Amino acid sequence: MIASGSKYVALGSSFAAGPGISPIVHAPAGRSGNNYAHLVAAELGLDLTDVTYSGATTAHLSHTPQDGAPPQLDALGPDTALVTITAGGNDLEYVGTFLRGSFLNTMARPAAIFGRRVANRIRARVSYLKDEASYQTVADSLTAVVEKARERSPRARIVLVDYLSLVGPSTRPRVDVPLNEEQLPSVAMMADGLAAAFAKAAAATGVELVAASAASREHAIGSAEPWTTGFTMLPPSLGGFVPYHPNAAGMRAVADLILEVLSS
């Protein structure tokens, strides 16, 4: 277990930042005070530096500034004791693909009055499939991030935390998942490829892996207790939510998974 008072640096994209989960402590990053990093830090009494940022790619962790913020790895130092990493989904446009497909399918419904061909042209403007090279690139990028983190913080415990599942056994096409029976499996395949990239990076570097994807399959969209949100076109300012992202229950679940790994 990490000693109380130790320095903890959280790196990652929106699935780590927690956009839409109250309270938001850094609006440009969509960073929540109840994301998994804050929950873990509170539980263990850690000194947290949270640089997670919605929209971040592995490049934003490694070497590329984002919206004026320095590369996230810059937050690490020789006294860092714990590092968590959740990134790579934006490299694949994973959630972005899901969002565009859902938006275009929603728009295609009223367009159907002009004919099926028009509606199908709207739906076809999204490609759901990635080749194996794309997933390998993510695995390689995650591996590079871990190696650079180890250089900066040689005594740190580094934990890769993959993405909560959006699609699971209970997920069906409906209002909050406006994809059809052909598109949904393609999104699930992309999620599997992303999870495999994390597993490869963990194996290549010897760091610990929190497989949130596997632990959350029964809590995907459409389940009795979902850990992620569905689709909406209503913004949070008008009573909506951030679509296809962890909810508060999901963040709590990921925090508990991390705590379980850290206690082993």
Coordinates of N, CA and C in Angstrom, one line a residue, residues 129-247:
L129 N -14.6 0.9 -37.8 CA -13.6 -0.1 -37.7 C -12.2 0.5 -37.8
K130 N -11.3 -0.1 -37.0 CA -9.9 0.3 -37.0 C -9.1 -0.9 -37.4
D131 N -7.9 -0.7 -38.0 CA -7.1 -1.9 -38.3 C -6.2 -2.2 -37.1
E132 N -5.6 -3.4 -37.2 CA -4.7 -3.8 -36.1 C -3.6 -2.9 -35.8
A133 N -3.1 -2.3 -36.9 CA -1.9 -1.4 -36.7 C -2.3 -0.2 -35.8
S134 N -3.6 0.3 -35.8 CA -4.0 1.4 -35.0 C -4.0 1.0 -33.5
Y135 N -4.4 -0.2 -33.2 CA -4.4 -0.7 -31.8 C -2.9 -0.9 -31.3
Q136 N -2.1 -1.4 -32.2 CA -0.7 -1.6 -31.8 C 0.0 -0.3 -31.6
T137 N -0.4 0.8 -32.4 CA 0.2 2.1 -32.1 C -0.2 2.6 -30.8
V138 N -1.4 2.4 -30.3 CA -1.8 2.8 -29.0 C -1.0 2.0 -27.9
A139 N -0.9 0.7 -28.1 CA -0.1 -0.1 -27.2 C 1.3 0.4 -27.1
D140 N 1.9 0.8 -28.2 CA 3.3 1.3 -28.2 C 3.4 2.6 -27.6
S141 N 2.4 3.5 -27.8 CA 2.4 4.8 -27.2 C 2.2 4.7 -25.7
L142 N 1.3 3.8 -25.2 CA 1.2 3.7 -23.8 C 2.5 3.1 -23.1
T143 N 3.1 2.2 -23.9 CA 4.4 1.7 -23.4 C 5.4 2.8 -23.2
A144 N 5.4 3.7 -24.2 CA 6.4 4.8 -24.2 C 6.1 5.8 -23.0
V145 N 4.8 6.0 -22.8 CA 4.4 6.9 -21.6 C 4.9 6.3 -20.3
V146 N 4.6 5.0 -20.2 CA 5.1 4.3 -18.9 C 6.6 4.4 -18.8
E147 N 7.3 4.1 -19.8 CA 8.8 4.2 -19.8 C 9.3 5.6 -19.4
K148 N 8.7 6.6 -20.0 CA 9.1 8.0 -19.6 C 8.7 8.3 -18.2
A149 N 7.5 7.8 -17.7 CA 7.1 8.0 -16.4 C 8.1 7.3 -15.4
R150 N 8.6 6.2 -15.8 CA 9.5 5.5 -14.9 C 10.9 6.2 -14.9
E151 N 11.3 6.8 -16.0 CA 12.5 7.6 -16.0 C 12.4 8.8 -15.0
R152 N 11.2 9.5 -15.0 CA 11.0 10.6 -14.2 C 10.8 10.3 -12.7
S153 N 10.2 9.2 -12.5 CA 9.8 8.7 -11.2 C 10.2 7.3 -10.9
P154 N 11.5 7.0 -10.8 CA 12.0 5.6 -10.8 C 11.5 4.8 -9.6
R155 N 11.0 5.4 -8.5 CA 10.5 4.7 -7.4 C 9.0 4.6 -7.3
A156 N 8.3 5.1 -8.3 CA 6.9 5.2 -8.3 C 6.2 3.9 -8.6
R157 N 5.1 3.6 -8.1 CA 4.2 2.5 -8.5 C 3.3 3.0 -9.6
I158 N 3.5 2.4 -10.8 CA 2.7 2.9 -11.9 C 1.6 1.9 -12.3
V159 N 0.4 2.5 -12.4 CA -0.8 1.6 -12.7 C -1.5 2.1 -13.9
L160 N -1.6 1.2 -14.9 CA -2.4 1.5 -16.1 C -3.9 1.2 -15.7
V161 N -4.8 2.1 -16.0 CA -6.2 1.9 -15.8 C -7.0 2.1 -17.1
D162 N -7.5 1.0 -17.6 CA -8.2 1.1 -18.9 C -9.6 1.6 -18.8
Y163 N -10.3 1.6 -19.9 CA -11.6 2.3 -20.0 C -12.8 1.5 -19.5
L164 N -13.7 2.1 -18.8 CA -15.0 1.5 -18.4 C -15.7 1.1 -19.7
S165 N -16.4 0.0 -19.7 CA -17.2 -0.5 -20.9 C -18.4 0.4 -21.1
L166 N -18.6 0.8 -22.3 CA -19.8 1.5 -22.7 C -20.9 0.5 -23.2
V167 N -20.4 -0.6 -23.9 CA -21.3 -1.6 -24.5 C -21.1 -2.9 -23.8
G168 N -22.2 -3.5 -23.4 CA -22.1 -4.8 -22.7 C -23.3 -5.7 -23.1
P169 N -23.5 -6.8 -22.3 CA -24.5 -7.7 -22.7 C -25.9 -7.1 -22.7
S170 N -26.2 -6.1 -21.9 CA -27.5 -5.5 -21.8 C -27.7 -4.3 -22.7
T171 N -26.7 -3.9 -23.5 CA -26.8 -2.7 -24.4 C -27.5 -3.1 -25.6
R172 N -28.6 -2.3 -25.9 CA -29.4 -2.5 -27.1 C -29.6 -1.2 -27.8
P173 N -29.9 -1.2 -29.1 CA -30.2 0.1 -29.7 C -31.5 0.7 -29.1
R174 N -31.4 1.9 -28.7 CA -32.6 2.6 -28.1 C -32.3 4.1 -28.1
V175 N -33.1 4.9 -27.4 CA -33.0 6.3 -27.5 C -31.6 6.8 -27.0
D176 N -31.1 6.2 -25.9 CA -29.8 6.6 -25.3 C -28.6 5.9 -25.9
V177 N -28.9 5.0 -26.9 CA -27.8 4.3 -27.6 C -28.3 4.2 -29.1
P178 N -28.4 5.3 -29.8 CA -28.9 5.3 -31.1 C -28.0 4.8 -32.2
L179 N -27.6 3.5 -32.0 CA -26.8 2.8 -33.0 C -27.6 1.6 -33.4
N180 N -27.4 1.0 -34.6 CA -28.1 -0.1 -35.0 C -27.4 -1.4 -34.6
E181 N -28.0 -2.6 -34.9 CA -27.5 -3.9 -34.6 C -26.1 -4.2 -35.3
E182 N -25.8 -3.5 -36.4 CA -24.5 -3.7 -37.0 C -23.5 -2.8 -36.4
Q183 N -23.9 -1.6 -36.0 CA -22.9 -0.6 -35.5 C -22.4 -0.9 -34.1
L184 N -23.3 -1.4 -33.2 CA -23.0 -1.6 -31.8 C -21.8 -2.6 -31.7
P185 N -21.9 -3.8 -32.4 CA -20.7 -4.7 -32.3 C -19.4 -4.1 -32.7
S186 N -19.5 -3.2 -33.7 CA -18.2 -2.5 -34.1 C -17.6 -1.7 -33.0
V187 N -18.5 -1.0 -32.3 CA -18.0 -0.2 -31.2 C -17.4 -1.1 -30.1
A188 N -18.1 -2.2 -29.9 CA -17.6 -3.2 -28.9 C -16.2 -3.7 -29.3
M189 N -16.0 -3.9 -30.6 CA -14.8 -4.4 -31.1 C -13.7 -3.4 -30.8
M190 N -14.0 -2.1 -31.0 CA -13.0 -1.0 -30.8 C -12.7 -1.0 -29.3
A191 N -13.6 -1.2 -28.4 CA -13.4 -1.2 -27.0 C -12.5 -2.4 -26.6
D192 N -12.7 -3.5 -27.3 CA -11.9 -4.7 -27.0 C -10.4 -4.5 -27.5
G193 N -10.3 -3.8 -28.6 CA -9.0 -3.5 -29.1 C -8.2 -2.5 -28.2
L194 N -8.9 -1.6 -27.7 CA -8.3 -0.6 -26.7 C -7.9 -1.3 -25.4
A195 N -8.8 -2.2 -24.9 CA -8.4 -3.0 -23.7 C -7.2 -3.8 -24.0
A196 N -7.1 -4.4 -25.1 CA -6.0 -5.3 -25.5 C -4.7 -4.5 -25.6
A197 N -4.8 -3.2 -26.0 CA -3.6 -2.3 -26.1 C -3.1 -2.0 -24.7
F198 N -4.0 -1.8 -23.7 CA -3.5 -1.6 -22.3 C -2.9 -2.9 -21.8
A199 N -3.4 -4.0 -22.1 CA -2.8 -5.3 -21.6 C -1.4 -5.5 -22.2
K200 N -1.3 -5.2 -23.5 CA 0.0 -5.3 -24.1 C 1.1 -4.4 -23.5
A201 N 0.6 -3.1 -23.2 CA 1.5 -2.1 -22.6 C 1.9 -2.6 -21.2
A202 N 1.0 -3.1 -20.4 CA 1.3 -3.6 -19.1 C 2.3 -4.7 -19.1
A203 N 2.0 -5.6 -20.0 CA 2.9 -6.8 -20.2 C 4.3 -6.4 -20.6
A204 N 4.4 -5.4 -21.5 CA 5.7 -5.0 -22.0 C 6.5 -4.2 -21.0
T205 N 5.9 -3.5 -20.0 CA 6.6 -2.7 -19.1 C 6.6 -3.3 -17.7
G206 N 5.8 -4.3 -17.4 CA 5.7 -4.9 -16.1 C 5.0 -4.1 -15.1
V207 N 4.2 -3.1 -15.5 CA 3.4 -2.4 -14.5 C 2.1 -3.1 -14.3
E208 N 1.4 -2.6 -13.2 CA 0.1 -3.2 -12.9 C -1.0 -2.7 -13.8
L209 N -2.0 -3.5 -14.0 CA -3.2 -3.1 -14.9 C -4.4 -3.2 -14.1
V210 N -5.2 -2.2 -14.1 CA -6.6 -2.2 -13.6 C -7.5 -2.4 -14.8
A211 N -8.1 -3.5 -15.0 CA -8.9 -3.8 -16.1 C -10.3 -3.4 -15.9
A212 N -10.6 -2.1 -15.8 CA -11.9 -1.6 -15.6 C -12.9 -2.0 -16.7
S213 N -12.4 -2.2 -17.9 CA -13.2 -2.7 -19.0 C -13.9 -4.0 -18.7
A214 N -13.1 -5.0 -18.2 CA -13.7 -6.3 -17.9 C -14.6 -6.2 -16.7
A215 N -14.2 -5.5 -15.7 CA -15.0 -5.4 -14.5 C -16.3 -4.7 -14.7
S216 N -16.5 -3.9 -15.7 CA -17.7 -3.1 -15.9 C -18.6 -3.6 -17.0
R217 N -18.3 -4.8 -17.6 CA -19.2 -5.2 -18.7 C -20.7 -5.4 -18.3
E218 N -20.9 -5.8 -17.1 CA -22.2 -6.0 -16.6 C -22.8 -4.7 -16.1
H219 N -22.1 -3.6 -16.2 CA -22.5 -2.3 -15.8 C -22.5 -1.3 -17.0
A220 N -22.5 -1.8 -18.2 CA -22.5 -0.9 -19.4 C -23.9 -0.3 -19.5
I221 N -24.0 0.5 -20.6 CA -25.3 1.2 -20.9 C -26.4 0.2 -21.1
G222 N -27.5 0.4 -20.4 CA -28.6 -0.5 -20.6 C -28.7 -1.4 -19.4
S223 N -27.7 -1.5 -18.6 CA -27.8 -2.4 -17.4 C -28.6 -1.8 -16.3
A224 N -28.9 -2.6 -15.3 CA -29.6 -2.1 -14.1 C -28.9 -1.0 -13.4
E225 N -27.6 -1.1 -13.3 CA -26.7 -0.1 -12.6 C -25.6 0.3 -13.5
P226 N -25.8 1.1 -14.5 CA -24.8 1.5 -15.4 C -23.7 2.4 -14.7
W227 N -22.5 2.2 -15.2 CA -21.3 3.0 -14.7 C -20.9 4.0 -15.7
T228 N -21.6 4.1 -16.8 CA -21.4 5.1 -17.8 C -22.7 5.7 -18.3
T229 N -22.6 6.9 -18.9 CA -23.8 7.5 -19.4 C -24.1 7.1 -20.8
G230 N -25.4 7.3 -21.2 CA -25.8 7.0 -22.6 C -25.7 8.3 -23.4
F231 N -26.5 8.4 -24.5 CA -26.4 9.5 -25.4 C -27.5 10.5 -25.1
T232 N -27.1 11.8 -25.2 CA -28.1 12.8 -25.2 C -27.6 14.0 -26.0
M233 N -28.5 14.8 -26.6 CA -28.1 16.0 -27.3 C -28.3 17.2 -26.4
L234 N -28.7 17.0 -25.2 CA -29.0 18.1 -24.2 C -27.8 18.4 -23.4
P235 N -27.2 19.6 -23.5 CA -26.0 19.9 -22.7 C -26.3 19.9 -21.2
P236 N -25.2 19.7 -20.4 CA -25.4 19.8 -19.0 C -26.0 21.1 -18.5
S237 N -25.7 22.2 -19.1 CA -26.3 23.5 -18.7 C -27.8 23.5 -18.8
L238 N -28.4 22.6 -19.6 CA -29.8 22.6 -19.8 C -30.4 21.3 -19.2
G239 N -29.7 20.7 -18.3 CA -30.2 19.5 -17.6 C -29.8 18.2 -18.2
G240 N -28.9 18.2 -19.2 CA -28.4 17.0 -19.8 C -27.1 16.5 -19.0
F241 N -26.3 15.8 -19.7 CA -25.1 15.2 -19.1 C -24.1 15.0 -20.2
V242 N -22.8 14.7 -19.9 CA -21.8 14.4 -20.8 C -22.0 13.0 -21.3
P243 N -22.3 12.8 -22.6 CA -22.6 11.4 -23.1 C -21.4 10.5 -23.2
Y244 N -21.7 9.2 -23.0 CA -20.7 8.1 -23.2 C -19.4 8.4 -22.4
H245 N -19.6 8.6 -21.1 CA -18.5 8.9 -20.2 C -18.9 8.3 -18.8
P246 N -17.9 8.1 -17.9 CA -18.2 7.6 -16.6 C -19.1 8.5 -15.9
N247 N -20.0 7.8 -15.1 CA -20.9 8.6 -14.1 C -20.2 8.5 -12.7

